Short mmCIF file of C-alpha atoms and ligand atoms in Angstrom, two decimals:
data_model
loop_
_atom_site.label_atom_id
_atom_site.label_comp_id
_atom_site.label_asym_id
_atom_site.label_seq_id
_atom_site.Cartn_x
_atom_site.Cartn_y
_atom_site.Cartn_z
CA MET A 1 111.27 104.75 95.03
CA ASP A 2 113.97 104.35 92.36
CA LYS A 3 116.85 103.20 95.42
CA SER A 4 113.77 101.50 97.56
CA LEU A 5 113.03 98.87 94.67
CA THR A 6 117.31 98.75 94.62
CA ALA A 7 117.52 98.21 98.17
CA PHE A 8 114.20 95.27 97.62
CA VAL A 9 116.16 93.46 95.33
CA GLU A 10 119.25 93.38 97.04
CA LEU A 11 116.71 92.07 100.48
CA ILE A 12 115.51 89.75 98.26
CA LYS A 13 119.34 88.16 96.77
CA GLN A 14 120.56 87.92 100.32
CA SER A 15 118.34 86.23 102.05
CA GLU A 16 117.95 82.48 102.24
CA SER A 17 114.57 82.65 103.94
CA ILE A 18 111.50 84.61 103.34
CA ALA A 19 108.36 85.32 105.18
CA VAL A 20 104.93 87.25 103.97
CA LEU A 21 101.82 88.10 105.61
CA THR A 22 99.46 89.73 103.12
CA GLY A 23 96.12 91.29 103.26
CA ALA A 24 93.35 92.76 101.31
CA GLY A 25 95.53 95.20 99.74
CA ILE A 26 96.85 92.03 97.51
CA SER A 27 93.71 91.09 95.77
CA THR A 28 92.19 94.25 95.55
CA SER A 29 92.96 94.33 91.60
CA ALA A 30 91.51 91.43 91.16
CA GLY A 31 88.73 92.69 92.00
CA ILE A 32 87.77 92.14 95.42
CA PRO A 33 87.48 95.33 97.77
CA ASP A 34 89.75 95.79 101.31
CA PHE A 35 88.29 96.77 104.32
CA ARG A 36 90.41 100.79 104.69
CA GLY A 37 91.54 101.61 101.05
CA PRO A 38 90.63 104.14 99.71
CA LYS A 39 87.54 101.93 98.08
CA GLY A 40 87.19 99.76 100.87
CA LEU A 41 84.15 98.65 102.17
CA TYR A 42 84.62 100.89 105.28
CA VAL A 43 84.10 104.27 102.44
CA THR A 44 81.87 102.76 100.38
CA ARG A 45 79.23 100.86 103.66
CA GLN A 46 78.45 98.00 100.30
CA TYR A 47 78.51 95.64 103.30
CA ASP A 48 78.70 96.56 106.99
CA PRO A 49 82.24 94.72 108.41
CA GLU A 50 81.51 95.21 111.99
CA LYS A 51 77.82 93.05 110.93
CA VAL A 52 78.92 90.64 108.68
CA PHE A 53 82.13 89.59 109.97
CA ASP A 54 81.44 89.93 113.85
CA ILE A 55 80.62 86.04 115.17
CA ASN A 56 78.07 87.67 117.57
CA TYR A 57 76.24 88.93 115.64
CA PHE A 58 76.02 85.85 112.86
CA TYR A 59 73.73 84.78 116.05
CA HIS A 60 71.75 86.82 116.24
CA ASP A 61 71.35 87.42 112.49
CA PRO A 62 73.36 86.31 110.35
CA LYS A 63 71.24 87.43 107.04
CA PRO A 64 73.68 90.36 106.68
CA PHE A 65 76.60 87.79 106.00
CA PHE A 66 75.33 85.32 103.77
CA ALA A 67 74.29 88.16 101.50
CA PHE A 68 78.31 89.13 101.34
CA ALA A 69 78.73 85.89 101.05
CA ARG A 70 77.01 84.49 98.39
CA ASP A 71 77.98 87.77 95.96
CA PHE A 72 82.23 86.78 96.90
CA LEU A 73 81.17 83.50 95.90
CA THR A 74 80.07 84.04 92.53
CA LEU A 75 82.79 86.46 91.95
CA GLU A 76 85.00 83.34 93.22
CA ASN A 77 84.01 81.94 89.49
CA LYS A 78 86.16 85.81 87.60
CA ILE A 79 88.59 86.30 89.51
CA ARG A 80 92.19 85.07 89.19
CA PRO A 81 95.10 86.06 91.14
CA THR A 82 97.35 88.93 90.56
CA TYR A 83 100.44 89.60 89.41
CA ALA A 84 101.80 89.98 92.65
CA HIS A 85 100.09 86.52 93.88
CA ARG A 86 102.23 84.90 91.34
CA PHE A 87 105.22 86.62 92.15
CA LEU A 88 105.61 84.92 95.79
CA THR A 89 104.26 81.96 93.85
CA HIS A 90 107.78 82.00 91.99
CA LEU A 91 110.18 83.22 95.10
CA GLU A 92 108.81 80.00 97.18
CA LYS A 93 109.45 78.43 94.25
CA GLU A 94 112.91 78.95 93.68
CA GLY A 95 113.73 78.67 97.03
CA LYS A 96 113.66 82.21 98.99
CA ILE A 97 109.70 82.23 100.08
CA LYS A 98 109.40 79.84 103.01
CA GLY A 99 105.97 80.63 104.09
CA ILE A 100 102.04 83.07 103.52
CA VAL A 101 100.77 84.19 106.03
CA THR A 102 97.88 85.16 104.97
CA GLN A 103 94.56 87.02 106.49
CA ASN A 104 92.67 86.94 103.19
CA ILE A 105 89.71 84.02 103.01
CA ASP A 106 90.31 84.44 99.23
CA SER A 107 92.39 81.41 98.45
CA LEU A 108 94.52 83.40 95.43
CA HIS A 109 97.40 81.69 96.89
CA GLN A 110 96.75 78.44 96.41
CA ILE A 111 95.40 79.23 93.29
CA ALA A 112 98.06 81.24 91.95
CA GLY A 113 100.65 77.47 93.31
CA SER A 114 101.21 78.50 96.66
CA LYS A 115 102.53 76.03 98.68
CA ASN A 116 103.13 77.01 102.67
CA VAL A 117 100.24 79.26 103.15
CA TYR A 118 99.17 79.61 106.81
CA GLU A 119 94.94 81.22 106.13
CA MET A 120 94.84 82.38 109.15
CA HIS A 121 91.70 83.75 109.06
CA GLY A 122 90.82 80.34 107.24
CA SER A 123 88.35 80.33 104.07
CA PHE A 124 85.23 79.27 102.31
CA TRP A 125 86.76 75.93 101.28
CA GLN A 126 84.61 73.87 104.17
CA SER A 127 81.83 75.19 106.31
CA HIS A 128 79.83 73.90 109.48
CA CYS A 129 77.11 72.88 111.43
CA LEU A 130 77.00 74.98 114.44
CA LYS A 131 74.97 72.82 115.50
CA CYS A 132 75.41 69.02 114.47
CA SER A 133 79.07 70.11 113.25
CA LYS A 134 78.45 67.85 110.03
CA GLU A 135 81.09 68.97 107.20
CA PHE A 136 80.60 70.22 103.66
CA SER A 137 81.97 71.38 101.29
CA PHE A 138 82.91 75.05 98.71
CA ASP A 139 79.99 73.40 96.28
CA GLN A 140 77.64 72.28 98.60
CA MET A 141 78.02 75.22 100.21
CA LYS A 142 77.16 77.33 97.24
CA LYS A 143 74.72 75.55 96.21
CA LYS A 144 72.96 75.56 99.12
CA LEU A 145 73.86 79.92 99.08
CA GLY A 146 71.37 79.67 95.55
CA GLU A 147 68.93 78.14 97.44
CA GLU A 148 67.99 79.41 100.64
CA GLU A 149 68.31 82.49 102.17
CA ILE A 150 70.75 81.41 104.68
CA PRO A 151 71.97 77.45 104.27
CA LYS A 152 70.78 75.59 107.23
CA CYS A 153 71.76 71.90 107.65
CA SER A 154 69.09 68.62 108.31
CA CYS A 155 68.77 68.63 111.61
CA GLY A 156 68.37 72.55 111.23
CA GLY A 157 71.71 74.06 112.85
CA VAL A 158 73.21 77.28 110.00
CA ILE A 159 75.53 76.26 108.43
CA LYS A 160 79.08 78.15 109.00
CA PRO A 161 81.81 78.95 106.24
CA ASP A 162 86.00 77.78 108.69
CA ILE A 163 86.28 81.97 108.46
CA VAL A 164 87.10 83.04 110.87
CA PHE A 165 85.43 86.84 112.43
CA PHE A 166 85.31 89.20 114.50
CA GLY A 167 85.20 87.58 117.94
CA GLU A 168 86.83 84.50 116.77
CA ASN A 169 90.48 82.81 117.47
CA VAL A 170 92.95 82.65 113.96
CA LYS A 171 93.71 79.62 112.95
CA TYR A 172 98.16 78.86 112.36
CA TYR A 173 98.90 81.53 115.31
CA SER A 174 101.84 79.58 117.08
CA GLU A 175 103.21 78.22 113.47
CA SER A 176 103.24 81.69 111.88
CA VAL A 177 105.30 83.08 114.98
CA ALA A 178 107.22 80.47 114.15
CA LEU A 179 107.67 81.18 110.70
CA ALA A 180 108.29 85.07 111.15
CA GLU A 181 110.52 84.31 114.20
CA ARG A 182 113.28 82.53 111.60
CA VAL A 183 113.53 84.34 108.27
CA ASP A 184 116.73 86.61 106.96
CA LEU A 185 113.32 88.65 104.95
CA PHE A 186 109.67 89.28 106.53
CA LEU A 187 107.79 90.86 103.72
CA VAL A 188 104.57 93.03 104.54
CA VAL A 189 102.17 92.83 101.99
CA GLY A 190 98.60 94.68 101.17
CA THR A 191 97.79 95.08 105.04
CA SER A 192 97.03 97.77 107.69
CA CYS A 193 97.78 95.90 110.00
CA VAL A 194 95.65 97.10 112.71
CA VAL A 195 94.30 93.71 112.67
CA TYR A 196 95.57 91.99 115.25
CA PRO A 197 96.90 89.08 115.96
CA ALA A 198 98.05 89.37 112.35
CA ALA A 199 99.03 92.78 113.04
CA SER A 200 101.92 91.41 115.74
CA LEU A 201 103.50 89.51 113.44
CA PRO A 202 106.62 91.48 112.35
CA HIS A 203 106.56 91.70 116.13
CA TYR A 204 108.32 88.63 116.24
CA VAL A 205 110.57 89.05 112.92
CA ARG A 206 114.50 89.20 113.82
CA GLY A 207 115.30 89.09 110.21
CA GLN A 208 114.81 92.62 108.23
CA ILE A 209 111.37 94.19 107.42
CA VAL A 210 110.05 95.47 104.21
CA ILE A 211 106.69 96.78 103.71
CA VAL A 212 104.28 97.46 100.85
CA ASN A 213 101.46 99.12 100.68
CA GLN A 214 100.25 102.27 99.74
CA SER A 215 98.67 103.21 102.52
CA LYS A 216 101.85 104.90 104.97
CA VAL A 217 101.09 101.49 108.02
CA SER A 218 102.25 102.70 111.07
CA LEU A 219 104.75 99.82 112.92
CA PRO A 220 107.48 101.44 115.47
CA LEU A 221 109.33 98.81 114.91
CA ALA A 222 113.37 98.95 114.17
CA ASN A 223 113.75 96.46 112.00
CA ILE A 224 111.60 97.93 109.33
CA ALA A 225 113.99 98.56 105.70
CA LEU A 226 111.52 99.70 103.93
CA ALA A 227 108.65 101.07 103.57
CA ILE A 228 107.41 101.33 99.94
CA GLU A 229 104.51 103.14 100.06
CA HIS A 230 103.17 102.39 95.93
CA ASP A 231 100.74 100.01 94.47
CA ILE A 232 102.30 95.99 94.44
CA ASP A 233 101.40 95.07 91.45
CA GLU A 234 104.13 97.84 89.32
CA THR A 235 106.33 97.98 92.74
CA PHE A 236 106.23 94.27 92.16
CA THR A 237 107.13 94.59 88.36
CA SER A 238 109.90 96.58 88.33
CA ILE A 239 111.84 94.05 91.29
CA VAL A 240 110.85 90.82 88.65
CA GLN A 241 112.53 93.49 86.36
CA ARG A 242 115.21 93.69 88.09
CA LEU A 243 115.72 90.28 89.48
CA GLY A 244 115.70 88.67 84.93
CA TYR A 245 112.66 86.30 86.08
CA LYS A 246 109.97 85.17 83.82
CA ILE A 247 106.14 85.53 85.71
P1 CNA B 301 93.04 96.42 105.11
O1 CNA B 301 92.71 96.51 106.75
O2 CNA B 301 91.76 96.34 104.24
O3 CNA B 301 94.33 97.28 104.56
C1 CNA B 301 94.83 96.33 103.12
C2 CNA B 301 95.59 97.17 102.80
O4 CNA B 301 95.30 97.10 101.81
C3 CNA B 301 94.77 99.43 102.93
O5 CNA B 301 96.62 100.23 103.60
C4 CNA B 301 95.82 99.57 101.39
O6 CNA B 301 95.46 100.79 101.17
C5 CNA B 301 95.76 98.97 100.82
N1 CNA B 301 96.12 98.21 99.17
C6 CNA B 301 95.01 98.46 98.62
N2 CNA B 301 95.05 97.99 97.42
C7 CNA B 301 96.34 98.04 97.13
C8 CNA B 301 97.54 97.99 96.34
N3 CNA B 301 96.82 98.37 95.50
N4 CNA B 301 98.90 98.61 96.55
C9 CNA B 301 98.73 98.74 97.31
N5 CNA B 301 98.59 98.96 98.62
C10 CNA B 301 96.60 98.73 98.49
O7 CNA B 301 92.35 94.89 104.78
P2 CNA B 301 93.88 93.63 105.54
O8 CNA B 301 93.83 93.13 105.06
O9 CNA B 301 94.46 94.35 106.80
O10 CNA B 301 92.57 93.59 106.84
C11 CNA B 301 92.92 92.59 107.23
C12 CNA B 301 90.82 91.90 106.62
C13 CNA B 301 90.22 92.47 105.65
C14 CNA B 301 91.08 90.05 107.08
O11 CNA B 301 90.38 89.72 108.77
C15 CNA B 301 90.36 89.54 105.86
O12 CNA B 301 89.87 88.22 105.85
C16 CNA B 301 89.41 90.65 105.40
N6 CNA B 301 89.85 90.63 104.08
C17 CNA B 301 89.64 89.66 103.25
C18 CNA B 301 89.52 89.81 101.81
C19 CNA B 301 90.12 89.26 101.01
O13 CNA B 301 90.02 88.28 100.83
N7 CNA B 301 90.75 89.30 99.74
C20 CNA B 301 89.16 91.77 101.50
C21 CNA B 301 88.08 92.57 102.45
C22 CNA B 301 88.73 92.16 103.50
#
């Protein structure tokens, strides 16, 4: 582990441009469960991800999604960016990180202060009526969720947050590919890399790749310099100490 951390620090120091792909694992220490980790939704079945996030299921019955959304937005008042989110913001301010591609819908990168963030799976910031396309803000959606089981527009249409469901096209894909192609170092943080097309991004990387994920990530790529199978916050705490940053 010590050797890997030293090598990781050297890679960060040498790199002039870094990009990051993050997944649900970077937010578990903030109290948001992931999908496939040991306490993830596929294990606890607190919500059924196949029903909650499937677009065809949503059209058929949006109630499971809105039950999740109600809980998620209640949690939103309490969650704060993790150490890892703050570390990535710091590296962006240092000029090293050129962009973060996230599969997360929790907006914790922006709340931490990161600027160049591609939310590939969208977010809750805006919602739209599926019938008349009227836009609703985060606060309007939150209010409606407190009052209605299925939030509806005045035209009668169901209002859907702009998050990307299974079966829908992701956002910012070409920008994310271009970012992956041009950096010296690409970090894969807290993602099982099984959800496509986000999981395809490491395949475009011409520089070196470092994975930080507590469970094994199956990426058969020759340019993987390091795969650190350890807790994300603990890993970055050690990295920060070695870099001498104050976070
Ligand atoms: P995933 O498939 O659940 O993978 C998460 C990975 O992170 C797993 O391999 C875990 O072992 C690992 N992990 C969890 N906690 C830690 C930790 N503390 N330290 C190190 N590793 C850890 O999630 P992906 O992001 O790969 O899958 C993509 C889905 C999940 C996207 O569609 C997301 O929108 C969706 N999702 C997002 C959130 C969120 O916004 N926070 C939460 C849950 C799911």
